[in-house]
XYZ file of C-alpha atoms in Angstrom:
648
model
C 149.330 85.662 85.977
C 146.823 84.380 83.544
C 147.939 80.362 84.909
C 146.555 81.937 88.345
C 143.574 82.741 87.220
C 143.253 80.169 84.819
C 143.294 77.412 87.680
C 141.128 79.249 90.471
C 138.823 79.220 87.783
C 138.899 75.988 86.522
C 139.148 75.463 90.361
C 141.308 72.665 91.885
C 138.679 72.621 94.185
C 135.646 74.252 95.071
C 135.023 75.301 98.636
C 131.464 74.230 99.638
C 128.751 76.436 101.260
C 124.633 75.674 102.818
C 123.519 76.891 99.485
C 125.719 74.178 97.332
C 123.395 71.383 98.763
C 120.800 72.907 96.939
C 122.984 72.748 93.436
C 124.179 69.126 91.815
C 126.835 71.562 89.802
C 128.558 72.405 92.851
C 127.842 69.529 94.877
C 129.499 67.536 91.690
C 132.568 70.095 91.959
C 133.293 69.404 95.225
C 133.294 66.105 95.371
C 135.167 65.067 92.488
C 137.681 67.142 93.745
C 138.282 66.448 96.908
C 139.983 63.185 97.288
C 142.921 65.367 95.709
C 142.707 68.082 98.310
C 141.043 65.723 101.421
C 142.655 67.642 104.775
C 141.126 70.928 102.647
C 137.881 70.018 101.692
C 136.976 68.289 105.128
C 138.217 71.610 107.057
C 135.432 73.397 104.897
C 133.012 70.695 105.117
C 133.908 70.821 109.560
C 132.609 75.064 109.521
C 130.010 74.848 108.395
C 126.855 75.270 110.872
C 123.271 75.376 110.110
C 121.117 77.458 112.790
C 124.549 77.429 114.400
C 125.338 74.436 115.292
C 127.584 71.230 113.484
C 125.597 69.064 114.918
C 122.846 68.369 112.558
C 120.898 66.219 115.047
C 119.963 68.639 116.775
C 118.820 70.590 113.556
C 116.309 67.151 112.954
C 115.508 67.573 116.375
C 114.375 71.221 116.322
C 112.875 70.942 112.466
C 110.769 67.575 113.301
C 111.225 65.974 116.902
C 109.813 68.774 118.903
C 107.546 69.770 115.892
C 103.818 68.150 116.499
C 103.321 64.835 115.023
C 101.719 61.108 115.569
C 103.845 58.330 116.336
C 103.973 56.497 113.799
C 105.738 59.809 112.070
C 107.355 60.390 114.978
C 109.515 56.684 114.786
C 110.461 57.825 111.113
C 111.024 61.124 112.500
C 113.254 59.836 115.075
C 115.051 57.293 113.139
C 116.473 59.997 111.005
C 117.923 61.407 114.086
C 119.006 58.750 115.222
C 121.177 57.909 112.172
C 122.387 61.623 111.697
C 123.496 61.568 115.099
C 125.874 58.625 114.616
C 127.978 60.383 111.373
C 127.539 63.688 113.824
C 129.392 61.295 116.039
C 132.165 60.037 113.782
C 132.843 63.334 111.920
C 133.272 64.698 115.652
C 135.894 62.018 116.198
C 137.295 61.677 113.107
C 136.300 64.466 110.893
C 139.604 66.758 110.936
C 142.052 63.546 111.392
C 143.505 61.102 109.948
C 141.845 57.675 111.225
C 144.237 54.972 112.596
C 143.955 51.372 112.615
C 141.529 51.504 116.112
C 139.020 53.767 113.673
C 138.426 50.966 111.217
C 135.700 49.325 113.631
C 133.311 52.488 113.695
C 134.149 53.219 110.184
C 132.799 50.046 109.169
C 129.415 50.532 111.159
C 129.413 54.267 109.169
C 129.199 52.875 105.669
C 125.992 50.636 106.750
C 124.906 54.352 108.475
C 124.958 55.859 105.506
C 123.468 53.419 103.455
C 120.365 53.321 105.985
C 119.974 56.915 105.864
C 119.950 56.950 101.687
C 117.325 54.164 102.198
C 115.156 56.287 104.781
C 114.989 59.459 103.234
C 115.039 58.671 99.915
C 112.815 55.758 99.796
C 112.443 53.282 97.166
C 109.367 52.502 94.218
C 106.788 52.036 96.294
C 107.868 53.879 99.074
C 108.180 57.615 99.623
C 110.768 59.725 100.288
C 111.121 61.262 104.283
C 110.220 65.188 102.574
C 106.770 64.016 100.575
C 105.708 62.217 103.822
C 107.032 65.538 106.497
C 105.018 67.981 103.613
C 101.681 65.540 103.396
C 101.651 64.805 107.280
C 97.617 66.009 109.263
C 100.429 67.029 111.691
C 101.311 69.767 112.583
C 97.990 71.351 111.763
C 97.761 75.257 110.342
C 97.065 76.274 113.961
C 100.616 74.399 115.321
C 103.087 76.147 113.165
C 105.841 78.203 114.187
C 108.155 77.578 111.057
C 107.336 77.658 107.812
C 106.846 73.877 106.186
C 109.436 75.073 103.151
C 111.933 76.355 106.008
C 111.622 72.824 107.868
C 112.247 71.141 105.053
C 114.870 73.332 104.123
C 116.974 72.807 106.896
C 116.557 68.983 106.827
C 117.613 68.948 103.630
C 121.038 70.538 104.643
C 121.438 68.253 107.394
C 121.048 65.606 105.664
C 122.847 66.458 102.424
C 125.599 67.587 104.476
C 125.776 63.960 106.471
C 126.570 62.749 103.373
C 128.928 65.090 102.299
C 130.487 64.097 106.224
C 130.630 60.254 105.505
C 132.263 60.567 101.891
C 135.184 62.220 103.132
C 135.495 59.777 106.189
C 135.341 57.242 103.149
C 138.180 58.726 101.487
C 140.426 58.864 104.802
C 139.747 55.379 105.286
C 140.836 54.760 101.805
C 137.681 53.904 99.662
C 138.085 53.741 95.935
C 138.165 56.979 94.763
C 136.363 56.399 91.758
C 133.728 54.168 93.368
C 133.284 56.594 96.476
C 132.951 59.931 93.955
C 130.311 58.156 92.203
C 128.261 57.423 95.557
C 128.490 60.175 96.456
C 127.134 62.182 93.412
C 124.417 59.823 92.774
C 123.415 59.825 96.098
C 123.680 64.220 96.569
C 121.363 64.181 93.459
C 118.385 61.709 94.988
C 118.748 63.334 98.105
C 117.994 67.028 96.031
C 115.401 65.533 94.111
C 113.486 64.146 96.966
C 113.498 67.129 98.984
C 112.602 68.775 95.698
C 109.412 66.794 95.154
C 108.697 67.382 99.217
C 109.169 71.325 98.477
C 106.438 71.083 96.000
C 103.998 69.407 98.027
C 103.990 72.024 100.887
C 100.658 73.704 100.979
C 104.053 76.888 101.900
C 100.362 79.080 103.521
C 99.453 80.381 106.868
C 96.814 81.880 108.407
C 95.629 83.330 111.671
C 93.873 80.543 113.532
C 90.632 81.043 116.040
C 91.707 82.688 119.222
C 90.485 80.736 122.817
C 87.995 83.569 122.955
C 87.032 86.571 120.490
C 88.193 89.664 121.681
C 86.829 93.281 120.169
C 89.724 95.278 119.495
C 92.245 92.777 120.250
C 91.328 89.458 117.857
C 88.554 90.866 115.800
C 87.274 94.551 114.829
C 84.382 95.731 113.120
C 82.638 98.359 111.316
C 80.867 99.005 114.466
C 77.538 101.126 113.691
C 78.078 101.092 109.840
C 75.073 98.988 109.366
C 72.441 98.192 111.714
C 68.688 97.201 112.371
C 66.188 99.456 113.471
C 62.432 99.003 114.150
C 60.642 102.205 112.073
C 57.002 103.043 111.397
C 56.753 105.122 108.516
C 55.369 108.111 110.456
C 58.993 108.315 111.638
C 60.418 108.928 108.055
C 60.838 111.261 105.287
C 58.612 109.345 102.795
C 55.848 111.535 101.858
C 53.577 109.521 99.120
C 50.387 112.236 99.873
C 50.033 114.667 102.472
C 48.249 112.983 105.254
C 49.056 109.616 104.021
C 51.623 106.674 104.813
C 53.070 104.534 102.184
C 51.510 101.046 101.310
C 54.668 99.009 102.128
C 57.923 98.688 103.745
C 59.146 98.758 100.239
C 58.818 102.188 99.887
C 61.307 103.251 102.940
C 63.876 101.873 101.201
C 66.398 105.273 100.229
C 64.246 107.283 103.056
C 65.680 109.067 106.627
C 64.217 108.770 109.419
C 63.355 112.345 110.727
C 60.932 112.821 113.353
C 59.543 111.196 116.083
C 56.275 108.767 115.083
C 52.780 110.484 116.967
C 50.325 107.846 116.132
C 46.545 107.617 117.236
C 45.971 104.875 119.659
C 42.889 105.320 120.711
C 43.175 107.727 123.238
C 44.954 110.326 121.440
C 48.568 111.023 120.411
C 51.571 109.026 121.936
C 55.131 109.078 120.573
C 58.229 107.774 120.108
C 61.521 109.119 118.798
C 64.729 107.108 118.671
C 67.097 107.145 121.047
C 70.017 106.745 118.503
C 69.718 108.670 115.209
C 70.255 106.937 112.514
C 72.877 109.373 110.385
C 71.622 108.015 106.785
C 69.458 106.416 104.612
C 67.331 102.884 105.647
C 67.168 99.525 103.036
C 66.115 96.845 103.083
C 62.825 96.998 105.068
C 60.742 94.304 105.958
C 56.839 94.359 107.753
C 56.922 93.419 111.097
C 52.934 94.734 112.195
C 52.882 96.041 115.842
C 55.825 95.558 117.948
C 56.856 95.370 121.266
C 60.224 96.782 121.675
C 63.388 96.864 123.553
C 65.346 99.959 123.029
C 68.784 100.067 124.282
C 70.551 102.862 125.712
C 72.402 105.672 122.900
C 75.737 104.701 124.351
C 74.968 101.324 123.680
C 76.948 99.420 120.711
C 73.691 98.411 119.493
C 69.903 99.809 119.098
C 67.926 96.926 119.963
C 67.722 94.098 122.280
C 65.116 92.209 121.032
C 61.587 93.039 119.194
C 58.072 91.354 119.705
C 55.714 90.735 116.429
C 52.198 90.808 117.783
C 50.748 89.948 114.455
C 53.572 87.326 113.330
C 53.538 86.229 117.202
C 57.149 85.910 117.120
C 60.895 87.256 118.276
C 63.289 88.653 116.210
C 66.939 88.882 118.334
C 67.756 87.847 121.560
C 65.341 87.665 123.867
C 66.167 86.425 127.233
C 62.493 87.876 129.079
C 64.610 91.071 130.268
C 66.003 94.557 129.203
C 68.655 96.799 129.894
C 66.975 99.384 128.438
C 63.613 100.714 127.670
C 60.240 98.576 126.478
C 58.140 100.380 124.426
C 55.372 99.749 120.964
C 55.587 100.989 118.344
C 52.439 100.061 115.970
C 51.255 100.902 113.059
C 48.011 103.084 113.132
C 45.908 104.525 110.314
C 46.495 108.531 109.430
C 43.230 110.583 109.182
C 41.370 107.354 108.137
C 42.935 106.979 104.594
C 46.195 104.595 105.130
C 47.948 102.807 107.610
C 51.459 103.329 108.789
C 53.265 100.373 108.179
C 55.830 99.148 110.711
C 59.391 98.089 109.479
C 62.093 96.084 110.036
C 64.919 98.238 108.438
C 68.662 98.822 108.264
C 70.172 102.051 108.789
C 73.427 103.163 107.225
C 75.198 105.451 108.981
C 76.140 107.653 106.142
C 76.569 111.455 107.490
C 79.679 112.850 108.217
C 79.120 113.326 111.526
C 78.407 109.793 112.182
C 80.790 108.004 114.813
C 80.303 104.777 112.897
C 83.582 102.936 111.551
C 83.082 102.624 108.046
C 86.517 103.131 106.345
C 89.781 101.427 105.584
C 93.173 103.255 104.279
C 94.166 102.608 100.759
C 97.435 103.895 101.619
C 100.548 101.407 100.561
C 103.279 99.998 102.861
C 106.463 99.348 101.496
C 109.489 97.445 103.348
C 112.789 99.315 103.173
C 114.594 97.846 100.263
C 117.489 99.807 100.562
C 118.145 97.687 103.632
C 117.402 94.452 102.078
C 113.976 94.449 104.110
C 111.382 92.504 102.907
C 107.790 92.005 103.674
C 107.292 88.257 106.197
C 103.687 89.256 107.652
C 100.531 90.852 107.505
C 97.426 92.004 109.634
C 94.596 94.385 109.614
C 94.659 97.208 112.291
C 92.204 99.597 113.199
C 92.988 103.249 114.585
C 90.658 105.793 114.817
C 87.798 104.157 113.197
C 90.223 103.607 110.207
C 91.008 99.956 109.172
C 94.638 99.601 107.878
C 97.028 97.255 106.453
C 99.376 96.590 108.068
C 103.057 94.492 107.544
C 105.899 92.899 109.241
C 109.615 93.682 107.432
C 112.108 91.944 108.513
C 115.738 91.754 106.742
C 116.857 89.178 103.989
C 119.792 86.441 104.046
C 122.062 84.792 101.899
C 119.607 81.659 100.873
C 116.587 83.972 101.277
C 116.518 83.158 104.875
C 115.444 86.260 107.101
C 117.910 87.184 109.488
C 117.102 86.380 113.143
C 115.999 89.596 115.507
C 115.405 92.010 112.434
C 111.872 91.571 111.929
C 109.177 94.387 113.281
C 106.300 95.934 112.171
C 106.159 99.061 110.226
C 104.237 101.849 111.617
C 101.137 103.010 110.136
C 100.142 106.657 108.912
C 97.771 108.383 111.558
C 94.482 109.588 110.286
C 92.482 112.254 111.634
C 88.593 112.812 110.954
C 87.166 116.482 109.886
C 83.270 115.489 110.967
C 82.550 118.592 108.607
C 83.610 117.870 105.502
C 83.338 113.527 106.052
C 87.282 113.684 104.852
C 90.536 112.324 106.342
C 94.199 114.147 107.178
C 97.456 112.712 107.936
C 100.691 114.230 108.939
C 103.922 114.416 106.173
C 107.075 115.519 107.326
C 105.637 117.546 110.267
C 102.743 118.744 107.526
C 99.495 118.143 107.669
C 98.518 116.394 104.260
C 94.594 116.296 102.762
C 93.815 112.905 101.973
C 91.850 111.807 99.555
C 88.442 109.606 98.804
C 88.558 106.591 96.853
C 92.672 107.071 96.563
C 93.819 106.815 99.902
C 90.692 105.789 101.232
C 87.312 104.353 101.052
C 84.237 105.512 102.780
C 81.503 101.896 102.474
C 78.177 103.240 102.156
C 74.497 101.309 101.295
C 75.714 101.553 97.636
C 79.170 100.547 97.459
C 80.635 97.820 99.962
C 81.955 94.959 97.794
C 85.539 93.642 99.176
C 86.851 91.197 96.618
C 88.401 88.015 97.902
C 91.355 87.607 95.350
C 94.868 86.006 95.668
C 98.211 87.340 94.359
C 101.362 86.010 93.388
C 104.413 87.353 92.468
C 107.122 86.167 89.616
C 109.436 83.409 90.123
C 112.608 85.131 91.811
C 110.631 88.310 93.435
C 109.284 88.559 96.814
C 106.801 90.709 98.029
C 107.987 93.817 99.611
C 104.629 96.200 99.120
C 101.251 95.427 100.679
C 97.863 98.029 99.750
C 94.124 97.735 99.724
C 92.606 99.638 96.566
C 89.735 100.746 95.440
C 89.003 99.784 91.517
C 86.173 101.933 90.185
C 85.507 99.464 87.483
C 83.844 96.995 89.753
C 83.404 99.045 92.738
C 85.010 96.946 94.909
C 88.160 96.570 97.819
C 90.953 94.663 97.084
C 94.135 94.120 97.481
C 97.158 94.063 95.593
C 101.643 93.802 96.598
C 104.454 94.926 95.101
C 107.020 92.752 94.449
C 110.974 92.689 93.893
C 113.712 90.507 92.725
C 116.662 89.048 94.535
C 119.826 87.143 94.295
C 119.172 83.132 96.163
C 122.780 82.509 96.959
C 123.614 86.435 98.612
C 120.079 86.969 99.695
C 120.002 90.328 98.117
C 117.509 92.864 96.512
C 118.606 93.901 92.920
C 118.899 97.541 92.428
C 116.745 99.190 95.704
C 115.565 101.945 95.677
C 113.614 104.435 97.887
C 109.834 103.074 98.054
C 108.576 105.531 99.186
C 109.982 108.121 96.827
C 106.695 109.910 95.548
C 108.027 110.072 91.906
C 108.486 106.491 91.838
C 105.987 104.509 90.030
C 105.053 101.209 91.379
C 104.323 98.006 89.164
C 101.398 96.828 91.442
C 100.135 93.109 91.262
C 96.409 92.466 90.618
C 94.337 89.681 90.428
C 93.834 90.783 86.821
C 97.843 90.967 86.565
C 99.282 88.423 88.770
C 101.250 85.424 87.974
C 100.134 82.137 88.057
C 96.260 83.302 87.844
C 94.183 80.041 89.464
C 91.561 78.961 87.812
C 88.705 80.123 89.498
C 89.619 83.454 88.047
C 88.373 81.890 84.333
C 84.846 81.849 85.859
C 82.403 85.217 86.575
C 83.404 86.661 90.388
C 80.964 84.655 92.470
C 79.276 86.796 96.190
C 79.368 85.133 99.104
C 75.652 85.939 100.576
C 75.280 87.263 104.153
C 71.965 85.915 105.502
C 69.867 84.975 108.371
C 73.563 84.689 110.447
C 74.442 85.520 114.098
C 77.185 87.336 115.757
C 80.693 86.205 114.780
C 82.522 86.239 117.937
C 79.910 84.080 119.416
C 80.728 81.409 116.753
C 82.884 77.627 117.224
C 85.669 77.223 115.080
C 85.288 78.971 111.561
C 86.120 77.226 108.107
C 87.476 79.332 105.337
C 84.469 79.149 102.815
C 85.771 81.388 100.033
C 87.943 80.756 96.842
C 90.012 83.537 95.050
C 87.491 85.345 92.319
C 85.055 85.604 95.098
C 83.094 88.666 96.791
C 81.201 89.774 99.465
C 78.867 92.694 100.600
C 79.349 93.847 103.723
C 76.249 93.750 105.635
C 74.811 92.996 108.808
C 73.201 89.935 111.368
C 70.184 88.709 110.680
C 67.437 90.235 111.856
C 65.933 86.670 113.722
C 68.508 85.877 115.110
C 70.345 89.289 116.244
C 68.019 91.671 115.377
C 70.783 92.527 112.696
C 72.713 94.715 114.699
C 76.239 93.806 114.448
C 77.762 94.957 110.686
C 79.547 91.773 109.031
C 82.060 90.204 107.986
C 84.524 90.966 111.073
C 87.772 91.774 110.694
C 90.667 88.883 112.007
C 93.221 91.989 113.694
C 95.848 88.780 114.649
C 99.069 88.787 113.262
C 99.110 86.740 110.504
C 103.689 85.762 109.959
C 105.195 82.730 111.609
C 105.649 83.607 115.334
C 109.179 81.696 115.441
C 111.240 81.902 112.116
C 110.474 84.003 109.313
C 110.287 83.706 105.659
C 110.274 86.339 103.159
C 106.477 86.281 100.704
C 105.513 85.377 97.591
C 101.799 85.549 97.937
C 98.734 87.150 99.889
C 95.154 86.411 99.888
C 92.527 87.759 101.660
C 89.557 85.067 102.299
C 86.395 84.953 103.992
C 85.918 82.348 107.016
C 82.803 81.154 109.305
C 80.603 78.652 110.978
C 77.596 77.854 109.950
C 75.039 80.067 111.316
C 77.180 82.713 112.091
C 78.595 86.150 110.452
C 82.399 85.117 109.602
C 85.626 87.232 109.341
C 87.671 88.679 106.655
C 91.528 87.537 107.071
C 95.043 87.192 105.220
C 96.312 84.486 104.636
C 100.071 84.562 103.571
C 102.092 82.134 101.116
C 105.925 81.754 101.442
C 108.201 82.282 98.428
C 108.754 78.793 96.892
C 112.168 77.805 97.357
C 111.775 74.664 95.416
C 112.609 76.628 91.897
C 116.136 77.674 93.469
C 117.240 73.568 93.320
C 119.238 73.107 90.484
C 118.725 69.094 90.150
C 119.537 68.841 86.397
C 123.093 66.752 85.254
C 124.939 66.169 82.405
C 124.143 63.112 80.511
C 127.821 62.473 80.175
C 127.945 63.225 83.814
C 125.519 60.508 84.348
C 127.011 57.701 82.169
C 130.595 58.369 84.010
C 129.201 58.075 87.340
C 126.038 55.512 87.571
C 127.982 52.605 86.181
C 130.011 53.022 89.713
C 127.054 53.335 91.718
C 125.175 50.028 92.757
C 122.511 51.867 94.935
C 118.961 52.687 94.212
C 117.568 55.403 91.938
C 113.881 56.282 93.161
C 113.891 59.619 91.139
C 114.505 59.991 87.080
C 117.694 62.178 86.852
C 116.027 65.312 84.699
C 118.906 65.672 81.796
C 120.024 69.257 80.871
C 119.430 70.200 77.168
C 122.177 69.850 74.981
């Protein structure tokens, strides 16, 4: 009994498997082993099928081929096929037989194959290998991907690796040296790992959401419609009482005041007045003197306040004046009260503050988790807006052996519903059939005039974990939004979570990832958090194609247009709602960030922007010394790569 054992373990022969390309050990096992078990090992090399299919040509053809790219990439690109496509044509032919005397001919032309498709990928000194030129390509751009560059590679690598496998086995049957042909074979499995290795590495492994054809609110971009907005104000129309009868001196002095009345100035003939047509719900700030004005007031229905406003002393426009109005024209000047002082006129912002303001000003702090207990992880990420409420929300979608997501499992999750009380400025949701108080600052955040800061961080998690919790917070510390995910390990080879648990569970207590915590920190985060300023810029969804402009340890205000070019009525950043995951496969996370991106001129959007768990730690590319002096004396190929050594 112990014999048995004994020699499965010491294993007469190992069978092979997608994931032993990734592993010298086993890829050494194998073939040292199978010239003494040949009709065995080629049955297991013959079922195995990557995307389905034993014909790895096609694989090259899906991964690169149909993939965009220019042409002098796409001759490399094709060459590869080309040669994978001629060992997919001899292992179909002579793969699970023994080859006769009428096989020699293409058997012959194989070798040379083989030896051109070493050459091609692997490349030489000066040249380099097929995977660093694929990762460093302009093509396909960020806006072009449907894979993930990691998963591309990925699967090249297994055809390949496997093509190998595929022509040292027709070797053997044709009756190679065994010694010389186990040697090739090893050396050559090890150059082809670390080349796809260094390839790996080079992948930028991110995606983002790229510019729509056309900005659509509520469907591409949201806002905090109404949060923040311009108004035209005379002090007359405010609470700011300096001395009775008497205006302030300066716009300066509205800042932290209401508007509350209508303004009844003397013009000369008597009283006239004017009284907004939209309330603003809150305090003003940041004021600015704009003399007597000429005004267009839009309707209260309207998204915004004001078309466009006329300076008569600065002789100038502030928004967008076209020579018409959908709404009303009317001045509003600045006149002096009972002789003493004159009522300044103001360019101001009003934040809608009240509770019963209609204005979307909040995003949900509350966490989503994938369900772990069903080997879902987290593969995507978007912002969603319900109710006025901004959310977070993610794709799960269930994990493989390899870490590859399984095809047709991914969705997204639903998100908790939120319902306003206008009385109390507080949100609800539903538990379990239960209504369920929420709570400020903890499950949400309310931005006001005195605390809007989102912080543009990126997070990582540990070598071996993938994300599979996503949550905006609020830290009181530096009174600011950001985000932070929850991560969890898993086994490469099965694809599975360790130990899952119930998310969800409310006794469970979650090791969140920070900037301040997270793996990997960049270095920007050695440096004070820098703001991103918001002035003088117009309407986002009227801008060309927008840049990302922000690095991680970054912030940003929200605020508004300016008031030149817009009047400032539209409340900015925007807020990218497009689904940021790769819209054909999937790949499970190991990073988030969430960046700021615009054109010049113009307001810019907050986005995600995901990073895929680096796969390039799972090859195992170390060997033996002895392993190395017993086979690269048989091998008369090249060696682009230094063979890393294990420690003794």
């Amino acid at each position: 009994m112990r014999l048995i054992i004994f020699l499965s373990i010491l294993g007469l022969g190992q069978s092979i498997d997608l994931g032993a390309v990734f592993d010298i050990d086993d890829l050494i096992v194998f073939i040292k082993t199978a010239g003494s078990r040949l009709s065995e090992a080629a049955d297991e090399l013959n079922d195995l099928e990557i995307d389905g299919t034993k014909k790895y040509a096609e694989v090259i053809d899906t991964y690169l081929i149909q993939m965009p790219h220019n042409s002098e990439e796409g001759e490399k690109y094709q060459k590869l096929k080309d040669l994978v496509e001629k060992i997919d044509q001899a292992w179909n032919d002579l793969g699970t037989k023994d080859p006769g005397d009428d096989d020699k001919t293409q058997l012959a032309a194989l070798a040379t194959t083989r030896d051109e498709l070493y050459d091609h990928y692997v490349g030489d000194e000066t040249t380099q290998g097929l995977p660093m030129k694929i990762a460093t390509a302009e093509e396909p751009n960020m806006c072009e991907l449907t894979d993930p560059d990691q998963l591309r590679l990925k699967k090249i690598h297994q055809a390949v690796a496997l093509s190998e496998l595929r022509t040292f086995i027709l070797n053997l049957k044709a009756g190679e040296d065994n010694q010389k042909a186990v040697a090739k074979a090893v050396m050559q499995s090890e150059e082809y790992i670390l080349t796809s290795k260094l390839g790996f590495e080079e992948t930028s492994n991110n995606f983002h959401a790229c510019d729509p054809p056309e900005h659509i609110r509520g469907e591409t971009f949201g806002e905090f419609l109404g949060l923040f907005q311009g108004v035209v104000v005379n002090d007359g129309h405010t609470n700011n009482k300096p001395k009775i009868g008497e205006c302030g001196e300066s716009c300066d002095e509205l800042d932290d005041t209401r508007i509350e009345k209508c303004f009844k100035p003397l013009d000369g003939y008597g009283r006239t007045s004017h009284c907004h047509r939209k309330k603003c719900l809150g305090r003003l700030f940041e004021c600015d003197h704009v003399q007597n004005t000429n005004v267009c007031e839009l309707e209260p229905t309207s998204d915004r306040r004001f078309s466009w406003v006329w300076s008569e002393g600065q002789q100038k426009h502030y928004g967008k004046y076209d020579g018409d109005c959908e709404g009303n024209i009317t001045d509003i000047k600045e006149s002096k009260e009972l002789q003493r002082s004159t009522c300044v006129t103001c360019l101001c912002i009003c934040a809608e503050e009240d509770p019963t303001t209609k204005a979307t000003r909040t995003v949900s702090l509350v966490p989503q988790f994938a369900d772990i207990k069903k080997n879902m992880v987290v593969t995507g990420v978007r912002f969603q807006e319900n109710n006025k409420v901004f959310h977070v929300q993610i794709e799960e979608s269930k994990m493989g052996p390899l870490g590859e997501i399984v095809s047709g499992t991914s969705k997204w999750k639903k998100l908790d519903s939120f319902t306003y009380d206008p009385k109390t400025g507080s949100f609800q949701t539903r538990k379990r059939l239960r209504k369920q108080q929420l709570h400020e600052n903890l499950d949400y955040k309310i931005f006001n005039r005195d605390s809007r800061t989102v912080n543009l961080d990126k997070v990582e998690t540990s070598y071996g974990e993938v994300i599979v919790g996503v949550s905006l917070v609020y830290c009181q510390d530096y009174d600011a939004v950001q985000i932070q995910i929850l991560s969890w390990p898993f086994d490469f080879k099965t694809g599975e979570l360790k130990d899952p648990i119930n998310l969800e569970d409310e006794d469970v207590v979650h090791d969140w990832i920070t900037w301040k915590n997270t793996p990997r920190k960049p270095s920007f985060y050695d440096n004070d958090r820098s703001e991103i300023e918001l002035r003088f810029l117009d309407d986002p969804a009227l801008a060309p194609k927008n840049q990302i402009i922000s690095d991680p340890n970054d912030k940003i205000k929200i605020g508004t247009t300016g008031y030149e070019v817009d009047m400032a009525q539209h409340t900015i950043p925007y807020i990218t709602l497009q689904d940021v995951t790769y819209s054909d496969k999937k790949t499970a996370l190991g990073g988030l960030e969430i960046y700021y991106a615009r054109a010049e001129g113009f307001g810019g959007f907050l986005g995600f922007m995901i990073q895929g768990y680096d796969f390039s730690k799972n090859f195992r590319n170390k060997m033996n010394q002895e392993e190395i002096d017993k086979y690269q004396p048989d091998f008369d190929g090249q060696l682009p790569q230094q063979i890393p050594v294990k420690d003794m």
